[in-house]
Amino acid sequence: MSGTDRTPSKSYGTAAIASSPWIVVSVGVGVMVVLLVIALGAYRGRSPAFDAQPRPPEPTLALPDPRPSPSTPATTASPSRRASPTPSGRVTGRPTPSRPVESRTPSPTASRTDDAVAVAPPSASPVSGRYRVVEQFHDGFVGEVLVSNASTTAREWTARLAFPGGRLGSAWIEGAPQGTARRTDDGFTYHSGEDLAGGASVALRFYVEHAASRPTSCVVDGGACRGL
C-alpha cells in the first residue's frame, strides 16, 4: 500500500467554486455595492457645511427713489419780496404783486339794463279770439271762436278749449283751409291750417256733446277769449 500513489484530494469548497463561476461574480458585485455605499456615506460626512451653505443672492439693479430725500430741501416758488424799513429799524419782506389788481365795479347802467331785460314780459300775440254759441241741441251744441289777426303780417295760431265731461264730435274752419284738431282729457286743441292774413278773421266752429255750452277755459295764442 505504501508503494501505491495517492491521488490528492480536493476540498469541497474549491470544487464548488470551480464548478460554479457565477458564485464568484455575485460575491464580487456584492462587495462593490458595499464599498460604494461606504464611499458615499464618507463623502456626505466630510462636507455637511458645504451642503448647508445658502445660494448666493441674484444681482439686482438699484432704482432711484422717486420721493425727495429728507436732506434735500424742497424747492417751492415764493413771491417776490422787497425790503421796506419799519419804525423799529428792522427790514421785513412784503410780497410784491406781479401786476396791479384791477378793481371791477359793476356799472349801474349795465345793472339796470340787465334787470329790465329779465323782468320784461313777453310781447302779447296780435291774434285773439271771441267765443259764442251758434246753436244748442238736446245733447250737445255748436260753438264758435272768431279768430282775428290785428297785425299787418300773416300769422299762425292755436286755440285751446276745455269742456269738462264733454266730448268733441268735430271741429272745422268756415270758408278757409282746415287745420288740425286734437282731443285732450277735458277738451280739444286746434292748430291753424295756414297763416291768418293781417287784419283778417276766421271762424273756428266745433260740435261738443254732453257738456255745458260755456267752456271752463278758452285761449287763443295764450290770450283768453272774449265773450265769456
Short mmCIF file of C-alpha atoms in Angstrom, two decimals:
data_model
loop_
_atom_site.label_atom_id
_atom_site.label_comp_id
_atom_site.label_asym_id
_atom_site.label_seq_id
_atom_site.Cartn_x
_atom_site.Cartn_y
_atom_site.Cartn_z
CA MET A 1 0.00 0.00 0.00
CA SER A 2 3.00 2.19 0.68
CA GLY A 3 4.04 1.98 -2.86
CA THR A 4 0.72 2.91 -4.23
CA ASP A 5 0.35 6.50 -5.48
CA ARG A 6 -2.32 8.52 -3.69
CA THR A 7 -4.37 10.97 -5.59
CA PRO A 8 -4.56 14.30 -3.78
CA SER A 9 -8.00 15.04 -2.50
CA LYS A 10 -9.74 18.30 -3.47
CA SER A 11 -11.71 20.30 -0.96
CA TYR A 12 -15.47 20.60 -1.39
CA GLY A 13 -15.42 24.39 -1.35
CA THR A 14 -12.80 24.69 -4.03
CA ALA A 15 -14.68 22.23 -6.20
CA ALA A 16 -17.94 24.14 -5.81
CA ILE A 17 -16.31 27.45 -6.78
CA ALA A 18 -14.61 25.91 -9.73
CA SER A 19 -17.79 24.28 -10.97
CA SER A 20 -20.00 27.44 -10.41
CA PRO A 21 -18.16 30.65 -11.56
CA TRP A 22 -21.38 32.77 -11.17
CA ILE A 23 -20.96 32.50 -7.42
CA VAL A 24 -17.68 34.40 -7.68
CA VAL A 25 -19.25 37.06 -9.83
CA SER A 26 -22.16 37.54 -7.40
CA VAL A 27 -19.82 37.87 -4.46
CA GLY A 28 -17.75 40.46 -6.33
CA VAL A 29 -20.77 42.54 -7.23
CA GLY A 30 -21.98 42.49 -3.62
CA VAL A 31 -18.59 43.64 -2.38
CA MET A 32 -18.58 46.53 -4.89
CA VAL A 33 -22.02 47.67 -3.81
CA VAL A 34 -20.98 47.69 -0.18
CA LEU A 35 -17.85 49.67 -0.98
CA LEU A 36 -19.89 52.21 -3.00
CA VAL A 37 -22.32 52.74 -0.12
CA ILE A 38 -19.43 53.23 2.31
CA ALA A 39 -17.80 55.76 -0.05
CA LEU A 40 -20.98 57.82 -0.44
CA GLY A 41 -21.51 57.93 3.31
CA ALA A 42 -17.96 59.08 3.85
CA TYR A 43 -18.34 61.84 1.19
CA ARG A 44 -21.52 63.20 2.77
CA GLY A 45 -19.96 63.05 6.23
CA ARG A 46 -16.95 65.10 5.11
CA SER A 47 -18.89 68.10 3.60
CA PRO A 48 -22.04 68.91 5.65
CA ALA A 49 -21.12 72.57 5.89
CA PHE A 50 -20.85 72.92 2.10
CA ASP A 51 -24.33 71.45 1.55
CA ALA A 52 -25.86 73.74 4.20
CA GLN A 53 -24.50 76.95 2.65
CA PRO A 54 -27.28 79.14 1.11
CA ARG A 55 -27.35 80.05 -2.56
CA PRO A 56 -25.76 83.44 -3.26
CA PRO A 57 -28.40 86.14 -4.00
CA GLU A 58 -29.11 87.22 -7.55
CA PRO A 59 -27.58 90.58 -8.53
CA THR A 60 -30.20 93.35 -8.54
CA LEU A 61 -30.27 96.82 -10.12
CA ALA A 62 -30.97 99.63 -7.65
CA LEU A 63 -33.73 102.02 -8.86
CA PRO A 64 -33.80 105.69 -7.87
CA ASP A 65 -36.27 106.61 -5.12
CA PRO A 66 -38.97 109.00 -6.52
CA ARG A 67 -39.54 110.51 -3.06
CA PRO A 68 -37.41 113.52 -2.23
CA SER A 69 -34.56 112.94 0.15
CA PRO A 70 -35.08 114.34 3.68
CA SER A 71 -31.70 116.02 3.46
CA THR A 72 -32.60 117.89 0.25
CA PRO A 73 -34.95 120.84 0.85
CA ALA A 74 -37.92 121.06 -1.49
CA THR A 75 -37.81 123.95 -3.92
CA THR A 76 -41.00 125.99 -3.88
CA ALA A 77 -41.93 129.12 -5.73
CA SER A 78 -42.09 132.07 -3.44
CA PRO A 79 -43.47 135.52 -4.27
CA SER A 80 -41.08 138.31 -4.94
CA ARG A 81 -40.34 140.34 -1.86
CA ARG A 82 -38.87 143.75 -1.42
CA ALA A 83 -37.33 145.16 1.71
CA SER A 84 -39.07 148.01 3.43
CA PRO A 85 -37.91 149.79 6.58
CA THR A 86 -40.03 149.64 9.69
CA PRO A 87 -40.17 152.10 12.62
CA SER A 88 -38.03 149.77 14.71
CA GLY A 89 -35.28 149.73 12.11
CA ARG A 90 -35.88 146.13 11.07
CA VAL A 91 -36.26 145.07 7.49
CA THR A 92 -39.27 142.96 6.62
CA GLY A 93 -40.26 141.35 3.37
CA ARG A 94 -43.61 142.08 1.77
CA PRO A 95 -44.92 140.31 -1.31
CA THR A 96 -44.90 142.42 -4.43
CA PRO A 97 -47.76 141.64 -6.86
CA SER A 98 -46.67 140.77 -10.38
CA ARG A 99 -49.27 143.17 -11.81
CA PRO A 100 -51.73 145.67 -10.35
CA VAL A 101 -55.07 144.26 -9.29
CA GLU A 102 -57.89 145.72 -11.32
CA SER A 103 -60.96 146.63 -9.38
CA ARG A 104 -64.10 145.71 -11.26
CA THR A 105 -67.16 147.58 -10.11
CA PRO A 106 -70.40 146.77 -11.91
CA SER A 107 -71.76 149.70 -13.81
CA PRO A 108 -75.13 150.97 -12.50
CA THR A 109 -76.28 151.44 -16.09
CA ALA A 110 -75.48 147.85 -17.01
CA SER A 111 -77.30 146.52 -13.91
CA ARG A 112 -80.42 148.49 -14.74
CA THR A 113 -80.31 147.21 -18.32
CA ASP A 114 -79.98 143.56 -17.23
CA ASP A 115 -82.84 143.90 -14.73
CA ALA A 116 -85.07 145.45 -17.36
CA VAL A 117 -84.41 142.58 -19.75
CA ALA A 118 -85.02 139.95 -17.06
CA VAL A 119 -88.34 141.33 -15.89
CA ALA A 120 -89.69 142.44 -19.25
CA PRO A 121 -92.87 140.47 -20.03
CA PRO A 122 -93.17 138.71 -23.39
CA SER A 123 -94.96 140.61 -26.11
CA ALA A 124 -98.65 139.72 -26.46
CA SER A 125 -99.78 137.97 -29.64
CA PRO A 126 -101.85 140.13 -32.02
CA VAL A 127 -104.14 137.13 -32.64
CA SER A 128 -107.17 136.97 -30.32
CA GLY A 129 -110.50 135.11 -30.14
CA ARG A 130 -114.15 135.77 -29.27
CA TYR A 131 -116.39 132.90 -28.08
CA ARG A 132 -120.12 132.40 -28.74
CA VAL A 133 -122.69 129.58 -29.03
CA VAL A 134 -124.09 129.18 -32.55
CA GLU A 135 -126.75 126.53 -31.93
CA GLN A 136 -127.95 124.48 -28.97
CA PHE A 137 -129.17 120.85 -29.12
CA HIS A 138 -130.62 118.40 -26.62
CA ASP A 139 -127.35 116.51 -26.05
CA GLY A 140 -124.85 118.99 -27.44
CA PHE A 141 -124.19 122.34 -29.07
CA VAL A 142 -122.24 124.10 -31.81
CA GLY A 143 -119.79 126.70 -30.56
CA GLU A 144 -117.60 129.21 -32.35
CA VAL A 145 -114.38 131.10 -31.71
CA LEU A 146 -113.86 134.06 -34.06
CA VAL A 147 -110.08 134.33 -34.50
CA SER A 148 -108.82 137.79 -35.56
CA ASN A 149 -105.31 138.97 -36.51
CA ALA A 150 -104.72 142.61 -35.55
CA SER A 151 -101.23 142.77 -37.08
CA THR A 152 -100.26 143.55 -40.67
CA THR A 153 -98.46 140.25 -41.28
CA ALA A 154 -99.86 136.74 -41.65
CA ARG A 155 -99.60 134.58 -38.51
CA GLU A 156 -100.39 131.03 -37.47
CA TRP A 157 -102.49 130.46 -34.34
CA THR A 158 -103.60 127.84 -31.82
CA ALA A 159 -106.87 127.65 -29.87
CA ARG A 160 -107.41 125.58 -26.72
CA LEU A 161 -110.83 124.97 -25.15
CA ALA A 162 -111.82 122.93 -22.10
CA PHE A 163 -115.25 121.31 -21.59
CA PRO A 164 -115.02 119.02 -18.51
CA GLY A 165 -117.03 115.83 -19.02
CA GLY A 166 -117.71 116.64 -22.69
CA ARG A 167 -116.64 115.03 -25.92
CA LEU A 168 -115.59 116.74 -29.16
CA GLY A 169 -117.60 115.49 -32.11
CA SER A 170 -115.96 117.56 -34.86
CA ALA A 171 -114.19 120.88 -35.46
CA TRP A 172 -113.77 122.91 -38.65
CA ILE A 173 -112.94 126.37 -40.05
CA GLU A 174 -115.61 128.20 -42.03
CA GLY A 175 -114.55 129.08 -45.61
CA ALA A 176 -110.80 128.50 -45.12
CA PRO A 177 -108.26 125.69 -45.32
CA GLN A 178 -108.69 123.25 -42.44
CA GLY A 179 -106.25 122.83 -39.60
CA THR A 180 -105.59 120.02 -37.11
CA ALA A 181 -107.78 119.16 -34.10
CA ARG A 182 -106.58 117.02 -31.19
CA ARG A 183 -108.74 115.83 -28.29
CA THR A 184 -107.47 116.29 -24.74
CA ASP A 185 -108.71 114.94 -21.39
CA ASP A 186 -111.13 117.83 -20.85
CA GLY A 187 -111.49 119.46 -24.30
CA PHE A 188 -109.50 119.91 -27.51
CA THR A 189 -106.71 121.89 -29.19
CA TYR A 190 -106.95 123.29 -32.72
CA HIS A 191 -103.95 124.44 -34.78
CA SER A 192 -104.44 126.61 -37.89
CA GLY A 193 -104.07 125.05 -41.31
CA GLU A 194 -102.46 128.12 -42.85
CA ASP A 195 -101.38 131.51 -41.54
CA LEU A 196 -104.11 134.06 -40.93
CA ALA A 197 -103.56 137.18 -43.02
CA GLY A 198 -103.01 140.53 -41.33
CA GLY A 199 -106.27 142.28 -40.43
CA ALA A 200 -108.35 139.19 -41.30
CA SER A 201 -110.66 136.98 -39.20
CA VAL A 202 -111.75 133.35 -39.45
CA ALA A 203 -114.45 131.37 -37.60
CA LEU A 204 -113.47 128.16 -35.81
CA ARG A 205 -116.58 126.08 -35.13
CA PHE A 206 -116.98 122.81 -33.23
CA TYR A 207 -119.63 120.38 -32.05
CA VAL A 208 -119.37 119.20 -28.42
CA GLU A 209 -121.59 116.57 -26.74
CA HIS A 210 -122.58 116.01 -23.09
CA ALA A 211 -121.10 119.27 -21.76
CA ALA A 212 -122.18 122.75 -20.76
CA SER A 213 -122.06 125.28 -23.58
CA ARG A 214 -119.82 127.58 -21.54
CA PRO A 215 -116.21 126.32 -21.53
CA THR A 216 -114.13 126.48 -18.40
CA SER A 217 -111.18 127.71 -20.47
CA CYS A 218 -110.86 129.33 -23.92
CA VAL A 219 -107.40 130.53 -25.01
CA VAL A 220 -106.08 131.72 -28.41
CA ASP A 221 -102.31 132.13 -28.67
CA GLY A 222 -102.04 132.50 -24.90
CA GLY A 223 -104.78 135.12 -24.55
CA ALA A 224 -108.21 134.48 -23.01
CA CYS A 225 -111.19 134.57 -25.33
CA ARG A 226 -113.68 137.43 -25.06
CA GLY A 227 -117.45 136.90 -24.85
CA LEU A 228 -117.45 134.58 -21.83
#
